[in-house]
Coordinates of C-alpha atoms in Angstrom, one line a residue:
X1 CA 49.8 -51.5 77.0
X2 CA 50.6 -50.5 73.4
X3 CA 48.5 -48.6 71.2
X4 CA 47.5 -51.5 69.0
X5 CA 46.3 -53.4 72.0
X6 CA 44.1 -50.5 73.0
X7 CA 42.9 -50.3 69.3
X8 CA 41.8 -53.9 69.4
X9 CA 39.5 -52.9 72.2
X10 CA 38.1 -50.2 70.5
X11 CA 34.4 -49.3 70.1
X12 CA 34.4 -51.1 66.7
X13 CA 34.6 -54.6 68.6
X14 CA 33.0 -53.6 71.8
X15 CA 30.3 -56.0 72.8
X16 CA 28.0 -53.3 73.8
X17 CA 28.1 -51.5 70.6
X18 CA 27.9 -54.3 68.1
X19 CA 24.9 -54.0 65.5
X20 CA 24.6 -50.3 66.4
X21 CA 23.4 -48.3 63.6
X22 CA 25.4 -45.2 64.8
X23 CA 28.6 -47.3 64.4
X24 CA 28.0 -49.3 61.2
X25 CA 30.0 -47.7 58.4
X26 CA 27.4 -48.8 55.9
X27 CA 25.3 -46.0 57.3
X28 CA 28.0 -43.4 56.6
X29 CA 26.3 -40.7 58.8
X30 CA 25.6 -40.2 62.5
X31 CA 22.1 -41.1 63.4
X32 CA 20.5 -37.5 63.7
X33 CA 18.1 -38.8 66.5
X34 CA 20.9 -39.3 69.1
X35 CA 21.7 -36.7 71.6
X36 CA 25.6 -35.6 71.7
X37 CA 26.0 -37.2 75.0
X38 CA 24.7 -40.7 73.9
X39 CA 27.0 -40.3 70.7
X40 CA 30.1 -39.7 72.9
X41 CA 29.5 -42.7 75.2
X42 CA 28.6 -45.0 72.5
X43 CA 31.0 -44.2 69.9
X44 CA 34.1 -43.4 71.9
X45 CA 33.5 -45.3 75.2
X46 CA 37.1 -47.0 75.1
X47 CA 38.6 -43.6 75.1
X48 CA 36.5 -41.8 77.5
X49 CA 35.5 -44.6 80.0
X50 CA 35.9 -43.8 83.7
X51 CA 38.4 -46.5 84.3
X52 CA 41.1 -46.2 86.9
X53 CA 44.9 -46.6 87.4
X54 CA 47.4 -47.2 84.6
X55 CA 44.4 -48.3 82.3
X56 CA 43.0 -44.8 82.4
X57 CA 46.5 -43.5 81.3
X58 CA 46.4 -46.0 78.7
X59 CA 43.3 -44.9 77.1
X60 CA 44.2 -41.3 77.4
X61 CA 47.3 -42.1 75.4
X62 CA 45.3 -44.1 73.0
X63 CA 43.1 -41.3 72.2
X64 CA 46.0 -38.9 71.7
X65 CA 47.6 -41.2 69.3
X66 CA 44.4 -41.3 67.3
X67 CA 43.9 -37.5 67.5
X68 CA 47.4 -36.8 66.3
X69 CA 47.0 -39.1 63.2
X70 CA 43.7 -37.6 62.5
X71 CA 45.0 -34.0 62.4
X72 CA 48.1 -34.9 60.4
X73 CA 46.1 -36.5 57.6
X74 CA 43.3 -33.8 57.8
X75 CA 45.9 -31.1 57.7
X76 CA 47.5 -32.7 54.7
X77 CA 44.3 -32.7 52.7
X78 CA 43.2 -29.2 53.8
X79 CA 46.4 -27.9 52.3
X80 CA 45.0 -27.8 49.0
X81 CA 42.6 -25.2 50.0
X82 CA 45.5 -22.9 50.3
X83 CA 46.5 -23.4 46.7
X84 CA 42.9 -23.1 45.7
X85 CA 42.6 -19.7 47.4
X86 CA 45.7 -18.4 45.9
X87 CA 44.3 -19.2 42.5
X88 CA 41.0 -17.7 43.6
X89 CA 42.5 -14.4 44.4
X90 CA 44.9 -14.6 41.4
X91 CA 41.9 -14.9 39.0
X92 CA 40.0 -12.2 40.7
X93 CA 42.7 -9.6 40.9
X94 CA 44.7 -10.2 37.8
X95 CA 43.0 -7.3 36.1
X96 CA 45.0 -4.9 38.2
X97 CA 48.2 -6.3 36.8
X98 CA 46.8 -6.5 33.4
X99 CA 45.9 -2.6 33.8
X100 CA 49.6 -1.8 33.7
X101 CA 50.1 -3.4 30.2
X102 CA 47.3 -2.2 28.1
X103 CA 44.1 -3.8 29.5
X104 CA 42.2 -0.4 29.6
X105 CA 43.5 0.7 26.2
X106 CA 42.4 -2.5 24.4
X107 CA 39.0 -2.8 26.0
X108 CA 38.4 1.1 25.6
X109 CA 37.7 1.6 29.1
X110 CA 37.1 5.3 30.3
X111 CA 36.6 7.2 33.3
X112 CA 35.3 4.8 36.2
X113 CA 34.7 2.0 33.9
X114 CA 37.9 0.1 35.2
X115 CA 36.4 0.5 38.8
X116 CA 33.3 -0.9 37.7
X117 CA 34.9 -4.1 36.2
X118 CA 36.3 -4.7 39.5
X119 CA 33.4 -4.0 41.6
X120 CA 30.9 -6.0 39.4
X121 CA 32.7 -9.2 40.4
X122 CA 31.4 -8.7 44.0
X123 CA 27.9 -7.9 42.9
X124 CA 27.8 -11.7 41.7
X125 CA 29.9 -12.7 44.9
X126 CA 27.1 -11.1 47.2
X127 CA 24.2 -12.9 45.4
X128 CA 25.6 -16.5 45.3
X129 CA 27.2 -16.7 48.8
X130 CA 24.2 -17.7 51.2
X131 CA 22.4 -20.0 48.6
X132 CA 25.9 -21.6 47.9
X133 CA 26.6 -22.3 51.7
X134 CA 23.1 -23.6 52.2
X135 CA 23.4 -26.0 49.2
X136 CA 26.8 -27.1 50.5
X137 CA 25.4 -27.8 54.1
X138 CA 22.4 -29.6 52.5
X139 CA 24.6 -31.9 50.3
X140 CA 27.7 -32.3 52.6
X141 CA 30.1 -32.9 49.5
X142 CA 32.7 -30.2 49.2
X143 CA 35.0 -32.4 47.4
X144 CA 32.6 -32.3 44.5
X145 CA 30.9 -29.0 44.9
X146 CA 34.0 -26.6 45.4
X147 CA 36.3 -28.0 42.7
X148 CA 33.3 -27.8 40.3
X149 CA 33.1 -24.1 41.0
X150 CA 36.6 -23.7 40.7
X151 CA 36.8 -25.5 37.3
X152 CA 34.1 -22.9 36.0
X153 CA 35.8 -19.7 37.4
X154 CA 39.1 -21.0 35.7
X155 CA 37.1 -21.2 32.3
X156 CA 35.8 -17.8 32.9
X157 CA 39.1 -16.4 33.5
X158 CA 40.4 -17.7 30.3
X159 CA 37.3 -16.3 28.7
X160 CA 38.4 -12.8 30.1
X161 CA 41.4 -13.1 27.7
X162 CA 39.3 -13.2 24.9
X163 CA 37.0 -10.2 25.8
X164 CA 36.9 -7.5 23.2
X165 CA 34.8 -4.7 24.9
X166 CA 33.7 -3.2 28.2
X167 CA 30.3 -5.0 28.1
X168 CA 32.0 -8.3 27.3
X169 CA 34.5 -8.2 30.3
X170 CA 31.7 -6.7 32.4
X171 CA 29.5 -9.9 31.8
X172 CA 32.4 -12.3 32.4
X173 CA 33.5 -10.6 35.7
X174 CA 30.0 -10.6 36.9
X175 CA 29.7 -14.5 36.6
X176 CA 33.2 -15.0 37.8
X177 CA 32.2 -13.5 41.1
X178 CA 29.0 -15.8 40.9
X179 CA 31.1 -18.8 40.8
X180 CA 33.8 -17.8 42.9
X181 CA 31.4 -17.0 45.8
X182 CA 31.2 -20.5 46.6
X183 CA 34.8 -21.1 47.6
X184 CA 35.7 -18.7 50.7
X185 CA 32.6 -19.1 52.9
X186 CA 32.4 -22.9 51.9
X187 CA 36.1 -23.5 52.9
X188 CA 35.5 -21.6 56.2
X189 CA 32.6 -23.8 56.7
X190 CA 34.5 -27.0 55.7
X191 CA 37.4 -26.2 58.2
X192 CA 34.9 -25.3 60.9
X193 CA 33.4 -28.7 60.6
X194 CA 36.5 -30.5 61.4
X195 CA 38.5 -28.4 63.6
X196 CA 37.9 -27.4 67.4
X197 CA 37.8 -23.7 68.6
X198 CA 41.3 -23.8 69.8
X199 CA 42.7 -25.2 66.4
X200 CA 40.5 -22.8 64.3
X201 CA 42.4 -19.4 64.0
X202 CA 45.8 -21.3 62.9
X203 CA 43.8 -23.2 60.3
X204 CA 41.8 -20.2 59.2
X205 CA 45.2 -18.2 59.0
X206 CA 46.7 -20.9 56.9
X207 CA 43.7 -20.7 54.4
X208 CA 43.6 -17.1 54.3
X209 CA 47.2 -16.5 53.7
X210 CA 46.5 -17.8 50.3
X211 CA 45.2 -14.5 49.3
X212 CA 48.5 -12.9 50.8
X213 CA 50.7 -15.4 48.8
X214 CA 48.5 -14.7 45.8
X215 CA 49.4 -11.1 46.1
X216 CA 53.1 -11.7 46.6
X217 CA 53.7 -14.4 44.1
X218 CA 50.7 -13.3 41.7
X219 CA 52.8 -10.2 40.9
X220 CA 56.0 -12.1 40.2
X221 CA 54.0 -14.6 37.9
X222 CA 52.2 -11.8 36.2
X223 CA 55.7 -10.1 35.6
X224 CA 57.1 -13.1 34.0
X225 CA 53.9 -13.8 31.7
X226 CA 53.7 -10.0 30.8
X227 CA 57.3 -9.7 29.9
X228 CA 57.5 -13.0 27.9
X229 CA 54.4 -13.6 26.2
X230 CA 53.7 -10.2 24.3
X231 CA 52.5 -10.8 21.0
X232 CA 52.6 -14.7 21.0
X233 CA 49.9 -16.2 18.5
X234 CA 48.8 -12.7 17.9
X235 CA 47.6 -12.1 21.6
X236 CA 48.6 -9.1 23.8
X237 CA 50.6 -10.1 26.9
X238 CA 47.8 -9.2 29.4
X239 CA 45.3 -11.7 27.5
X240 CA 48.1 -14.4 28.0
X241 CA 47.8 -13.4 31.7
X242 CA 44.3 -14.7 31.9
X243 CA 45.0 -17.7 29.6
X244 CA 47.7 -19.2 31.6
X245 CA 46.3 -18.7 35.1
X246 CA 43.0 -19.7 34.2
X247 CA 44.3 -23.1 32.6
X248 CA 46.3 -23.7 35.8
X249 CA 43.1 -23.1 37.9
X250 CA 41.1 -25.8 35.9
X251 CA 44.0 -28.2 36.4
X252 CA 44.1 -27.9 40.1
X253 CA 40.2 -28.2 40.2
X254 CA 40.5 -31.7 38.8
X255 CA 43.0 -32.7 41.2
X256 CA 41.1 -31.2 44.1
X257 CA 38.1 -33.5 43.5
X258 CA 40.4 -36.4 44.8
X259 CA 41.9 -34.6 47.7
X260 CA 39.6 -32.6 49.5
X261 CA 37.5 -34.2 52.4
X262 CA 33.8 -34.1 52.8
X263 CA 32.2 -33.3 56.1
X264 CA 32.9 -35.7 59.1
X265 CA 29.4 -37.4 58.9
X266 CA 30.3 -38.6 55.5
X267 CA 32.4 -41.7 55.0
X268 CA 36.0 -41.1 54.6
X269 CA 38.3 -43.8 53.0
X270 CA 41.3 -42.0 54.0
X271 CA 40.4 -42.3 57.6
X272 CA 40.4 -45.4 59.9
X273 CA 36.9 -45.9 61.6
X274 CA 38.2 -44.9 65.0
X275 CA 39.8 -41.6 63.4
X276 CA 36.3 -40.7 61.8
X277 CA 34.5 -41.5 65.0
X278 CA 37.0 -39.3 66.9
X279 CA 36.6 -36.7 64.4
X280 CA 32.9 -36.4 65.2
X281 CA 33.3 -36.6 68.8
X282 CA 35.9 -33.9 69.0
X283 CA 33.4 -31.3 67.5
X284 CA 30.5 -32.5 69.8
X285 CA 32.9 -31.9 72.8
X286 CA 33.7 -28.4 71.5
X287 CA 30.2 -27.4 70.9
X288 CA 27.2 -26.3 72.9
X289 CA 26.2 -30.0 73.5
X290 CA 24.0 -28.9 76.5
X291 CA 22.1 -26.5 74.8
X292 CA 20.7 -28.6 72.0
X293 CA 18.6 -31.6 72.8
X294 CA 18.1 -34.5 70.2
X295 CA 14.8 -32.9 69.2
X296 CA 16.8 -29.7 68.5
X297 CA 18.9 -31.9 66.2
X298 CA 16.2 -33.1 64.5
X299 CA 14.5 -29.6 63.8
X300 CA 17.8 -28.3 62.7
X301 CA 17.9 -30.7 59.6
X302 CA 15.2 -28.4 58.2
X303 CA 16.4 -26.8 55.0
X304 CA 15.7 -23.3 56.0
X305 CA 16.1 -23.4 59.9
X306 CA 19.8 -22.4 59.7
X307 CA 18.8 -19.4 57.5
X308 CA 16.3 -18.3 60.1
X309 CA 18.5 -18.7 63.2
X310 CA 21.4 -16.8 61.5
X311 CA 19.1 -13.7 60.7
X312 CA 17.8 -13.7 64.2
X313 CA 21.2 -13.6 65.8
X314 CA 22.2 -10.1 66.3
X315 CA 26.0 -11.1 66.5
X316 CA 25.7 -12.1 62.9
X317 CA 24.6 -8.5 62.0
X318 CA 27.2 -6.9 64.0
X319 CA 30.0 -8.9 62.6
X320 CA 28.7 -8.4 59.2
X321 CA 28.9 -4.5 59.6
X322 CA 32.2 -4.7 61.3
X323 CA 33.8 -6.8 58.3
X324 CA 32.2 -4.5 55.8
X325 CA 34.0 -1.5 57.4
X326 CA 37.3 -3.5 57.4
X327 CA 36.7 -4.6 53.8
X328 CA 36.7 -0.7 52.8
X329 CA 39.9 -0.2 54.7
X330 CA 41.6 -3.1 52.9
X331 CA 40.3 -2.2 49.4
X332 CA 43.9 -1.0 48.7
X333 CA 45.0 -4.5 48.0
X334 CA 43.0 -4.3 44.5
X335 CA 45.1 -1.3 43.5
X336 CA 48.4 -2.4 45.1
X337 CA 50.3 -2.3 41.8
X338 CA 48.8 1.2 41.1
X339 CA 49.9 2.4 44.4
X340 CA 53.6 0.9 44.0
X341 CA 53.6 2.5 40.7
X342 CA 53.4 6.0 42.3
X343 CA 57.0 5.5 43.3
X344 CA 57.8 6.2 39.5
X345 CA 59.5 2.7 38.4
X346 CA 58.5 0.9 35.1
X347 CA 55.8 -1.8 35.0
X348 CA 58.2 -4.7 35.4
X349 CA 59.9 -3.2 38.7
X350 CA 56.6 -2.1 40.0
X351 CA 55.2 -5.7 39.9
X352 CA 58.3 -7.0 41.5
X353 CA 58.1 -4.5 44.4
X354 CA 54.6 -5.5 45.2
X355 CA 56.0 -8.9 46.5
X356 CA 57.9 -8.2 49.6
X357 CA 55.1 -6.3 51.3
X358 CA 52.9 -9.4 51.0
X359 CA 55.5 -11.9 52.0
X360 CA 55.9 -9.8 55.2
X361 CA 52.1 -9.7 55.7
X362 CA 52.1 -13.4 55.3
X363 CA 54.6 -14.0 58.2
X364 CA 53.0 -11.6 60.5
X365 CA 49.5 -13.1 59.7
X366 CA 50.7 -16.6 60.8
X367 CA 52.4 -15.4 64.0
X368 CA 49.4 -13.3 65.1
X369 CA 46.9 -16.2 64.5
X370 CA 49.0 -18.8 66.2
X371 CA 49.6 -16.3 69.2
X372 CA 45.7 -15.5 68.9
X373 CA 45.0 -19.4 69.3
X374 CA 47.6 -19.7 72.0
X375 CA 46.2 -17.1 74.2
X376 CA 42.5 -17.8 73.2
X377 CA 42.2 -14.2 72.5
X378 CA 40.8 -12.4 69.3
X379 CA 39.8 -8.6 69.8
X380 CA 43.3 -7.4 70.5
X381 CA 44.8 -9.6 67.8
X382 CA 42.5 -7.7 65.3
X383 CA 42.9 -4.3 66.7
X384 CA 46.7 -4.1 66.8
X385 CA 47.4 -5.0 63.2
X386 CA 44.5 -2.7 62.2
X387 CA 46.3 0.2 64.1
X388 CA 49.6 -0.5 62.4
X389 CA 47.5 -0.2 59.0
X390 CA 46.2 3.2 59.9
X391 CA 49.8 4.2 60.6
X392 CA 50.7 3.1 57.2
X393 CA 47.8 5.2 55.7
X394 CA 49.0 8.3 57.5
X395 CA 52.6 7.8 56.4
X396 CA 51.5 7.6 52.9
X397 CA 49.4 10.8 53.4
X398 CA 52.4 12.6 54.9
X399 CA 55.0 12.5 52.0
X400 CA 55.7 11.2 48.5
X401 CA 59.2 10.1 49.7
X402 CA 59.8 6.8 48.0
X403 CA 61.3 5.0 51.1
X404 CA 58.5 6.2 53.4
X405 CA 55.9 5.3 50.9
X406 CA 57.3 1.9 50.5
X407 CA 57.4 1.3 54.3
X408 CA 53.9 2.4 54.6
X409 CA 52.9 -0.4 51.8
X410 CA 54.4 -3.0 54.4
X411 CA 52.2 -1.5 57.3
X412 CA 49.3 -1.5 55.2
X413 CA 49.6 -5.1 54.0
X414 CA 50.2 -6.5 57.5
X415 CA 46.7 -5.3 58.5
X416 CA 45.4 -8.6 56.8
X417 CA 46.4 -10.2 59.9
X418 CA 43.4 -8.7 61.7
X419 CA 41.2 -9.9 58.8
X420 CA 42.3 -13.4 59.3
X421 CA 41.8 -13.5 63.1
X422 CA 38.5 -11.8 62.6
X423 CA 37.1 -14.8 60.5
X424 CA 38.1 -17.2 63.1
X425 CA 36.3 -15.1 65.7
X426 CA 33.2 -14.9 63.7
X427 CA 33.2 -18.7 63.2
X428 CA 33.7 -19.1 67.0
X429 CA 30.9 -16.7 67.6
X430 CA 28.2 -18.1 65.7
X431 CA 29.2 -21.8 65.6
X432 CA 26.0 -23.9 66.4
X433 CA 24.1 -25.5 65.0
X434 CA 26.1 -26.2 61.9
X435 CA 23.2 -25.2 59.6
X436 CA 23.3 -21.8 61.2
X437 CA 27.1 -21.6 61.1
X438 CA 26.9 -22.2 57.3
X439 CA 24.5 -19.3 56.7
X440 CA 26.2 -17.0 59.2
X441 CA 29.6 -17.4 57.8
X442 CA 28.1 -16.8 54.2
X443 CA 26.1 -13.9 55.3
X444 CA 28.7 -12.2 57.1
X445 CA 31.3 -12.5 54.2
X446 CA 28.3 -11.5 51.8
X447 CA 27.3 -8.3 53.6
X448 CA 31.0 -7.5 53.7
X449 CA 31.4 -7.8 50.1
X450 CA 29.4 -4.4 49.8
X451 CA 32.7 -2.9 51.4
X452 CA 34.8 -4.4 48.5
X453 CA 32.2 -2.8 45.9
X454 CA 32.5 0.6 47.8
X455 CA 36.3 0.2 48.0
X456 CA 36.4 -0.3 44.2
X457 CA 35.5 3.4 43.8
X458 CA 37.7 4.7 46.7
X459 CA 40.8 4.9 44.4
X460 CA 39.9 6.9 41.3
X461 CA 42.8 8.1 39.1
X462 CA 41.7 11.7 39.9
X463 CA 42.7 11.5 43.6
X464 CA 46.2 10.2 42.6
X465 CA 49.1 10.3 42.7
X466 CA 48.9 10.9 46.4
X467 CA 45.5 9.4 47.1
X468 CA 45.2 11.2 50.5
X469 CA 41.5 10.9 50.2
X470 CA 41.7 7.3 49.8
X471 CA 43.9 6.8 52.8
X472 CA 41.6 9.1 54.9
X473 CA 38.7 6.9 53.9
X474 CA 40.5 3.7 54.8
X475 CA 41.8 5.0 58.2
X476 CA 38.3 6.2 59.2
X477 CA 36.6 2.7 58.3
X478 CA 39.6 0.9 60.0
X479 CA 39.1 2.7 63.2
X480 CA 35.2 2.1 63.0
X481 CA 35.9 -1.5 62.8
X482 CA 38.2 -1.5 65.7
X483 CA 35.6 0.3 67.7
X484 CA 33.0 -2.3 66.9
X485 CA 35.3 -5.2 67.7
X486 CA 35.7 -3.7 71.3
X487 CA 32.0 -3.2 71.7
X488 CA 31.5 -6.8 70.4
X489 CA 34.0 -8.1 73.0
X490 CA 32.2 -6.4 75.8
X491 CA 28.8 -7.9 74.6
X492 CA 30.5 -11.4 74.5
X493 CA 31.7 -10.9 78.1
X494 CA 28.4 -10.0 79.2
X495 CA 27.0 -13.3 77.7
X496 CA 29.7 -15.3 79.2
X497 CA 28.9 -13.9 82.7
X498 CA 25.0 -14.8 82.2
X499 CA 26.2 -18.4 81.0
X500 CA 28.4 -18.9 83.8
X501 CA 25.6 -18.2 86.4
X502 CA 23.4 -20.9 84.6
X503 CA 26.1 -23.4 84.8
X504 CA 25.5 -26.4 87.3
X505 CA 27.7 -29.2 88.6
X506 CA 27.9 -31.8 85.7
X507 CA 27.1 -29.6 82.8
X508 CA 29.1 -27.6 80.4
X509 CA 28.4 -24.3 78.9
X510 CA 29.6 -22.9 75.8
X511 CA 32.0 -19.9 76.6
X512 CA 32.7 -17.4 73.8
X513 CA 36.3 -16.3 73.0
X514 CA 37.0 -12.9 73.5

């Protein structure tokens, strides 16, 4: 039987499901009063019915064809998240490149004021993340919400180019963090609403490598702008850096409104009705369907229920503290041009030398995350890159020899692979109900930003050019994160053993990925 024949017998024309409000496209959302098992049987009966013989094989094949088509369409639309994250990081970190061409001098920054300019962004970032994800979960419209925030941070980036004082740039950077806070936890939440656990690490990796790509090619773009735009229309080159990159951010934000998907519960004109039904079923199959009755789903719709569930879960707090340690250990990224400059080259060469380590880190991150998904293992895929990063810190502490220090930058940069796998692990470990996941991901990311605030002060000029004390702090916090990951793995292993003991024939329990 061909796939079109199977489709003709789909749930959309099934005699037992006609006039069903769950399946009526005009309703737009899944009926919240249905239990997941009822949803599964009602929506996708043709693809899961216990038929026999060749007909069973035909149904399995039909589902496979629909699923491949769904993932292909979904992946194409989600790709814009990578571009958005690249611009998110460029707009956040372009002050480091501007520092090489008069940013501090023109604004009259002294002492630790540059560090404060960097850290104040994370204050706004911390304040907004949880409310932002709660609002996103409530509205279910990331296609409008995330691009709107993106357009605002693009305009604030442009405004940075007009700053004339320390106070002015401080205020702009605070509000830049305030609106940028919506994107990353929101994007993680959006991805987790569409993809299964076995698919999540790789997709999270593709999103997160945006930060690595921005570090690689952001330096190249900055080098070109800083060299070509000095004095144009009376503005210093570093000001043009903010103008050009901010304008491009606004342009991409407008395009994103028409590309980004909303949550699976919302109507999607770019999917067939069968693909949209399967999108919902896939996540239900992958979730803790036996742990949440229909009444639980009703209760979950309360606006603050997810917030309370997240705060009561000790896993959320442990993951937040572990990620805070990791954020401090990765704080070198904001000072990467400064660390590269210790090798003694001019600003242009310095920015060009920043790119290869991050290109290498991007490749490693994709390979590690893919292997993590294939093996369905997280802890060791976090620990090994962090251990290699610690080796990089120790190499930098041991010598000022140019080749060794440059090699250490490669080892330090690739430790971001552990960060990417960690995000997937966090999403897997606090996945349901969705309202809880929305708050948990935002809370984990929010608390961890305190690590970025602390990390902004770990690299004072007085500790250069060797920065041995800075590297020591990063080594210790990275080691702490590794230890916490292995402790968390042992805890999840204990929870899995308890759940397997309660498993009965015909039921399915949610097993955490270790």
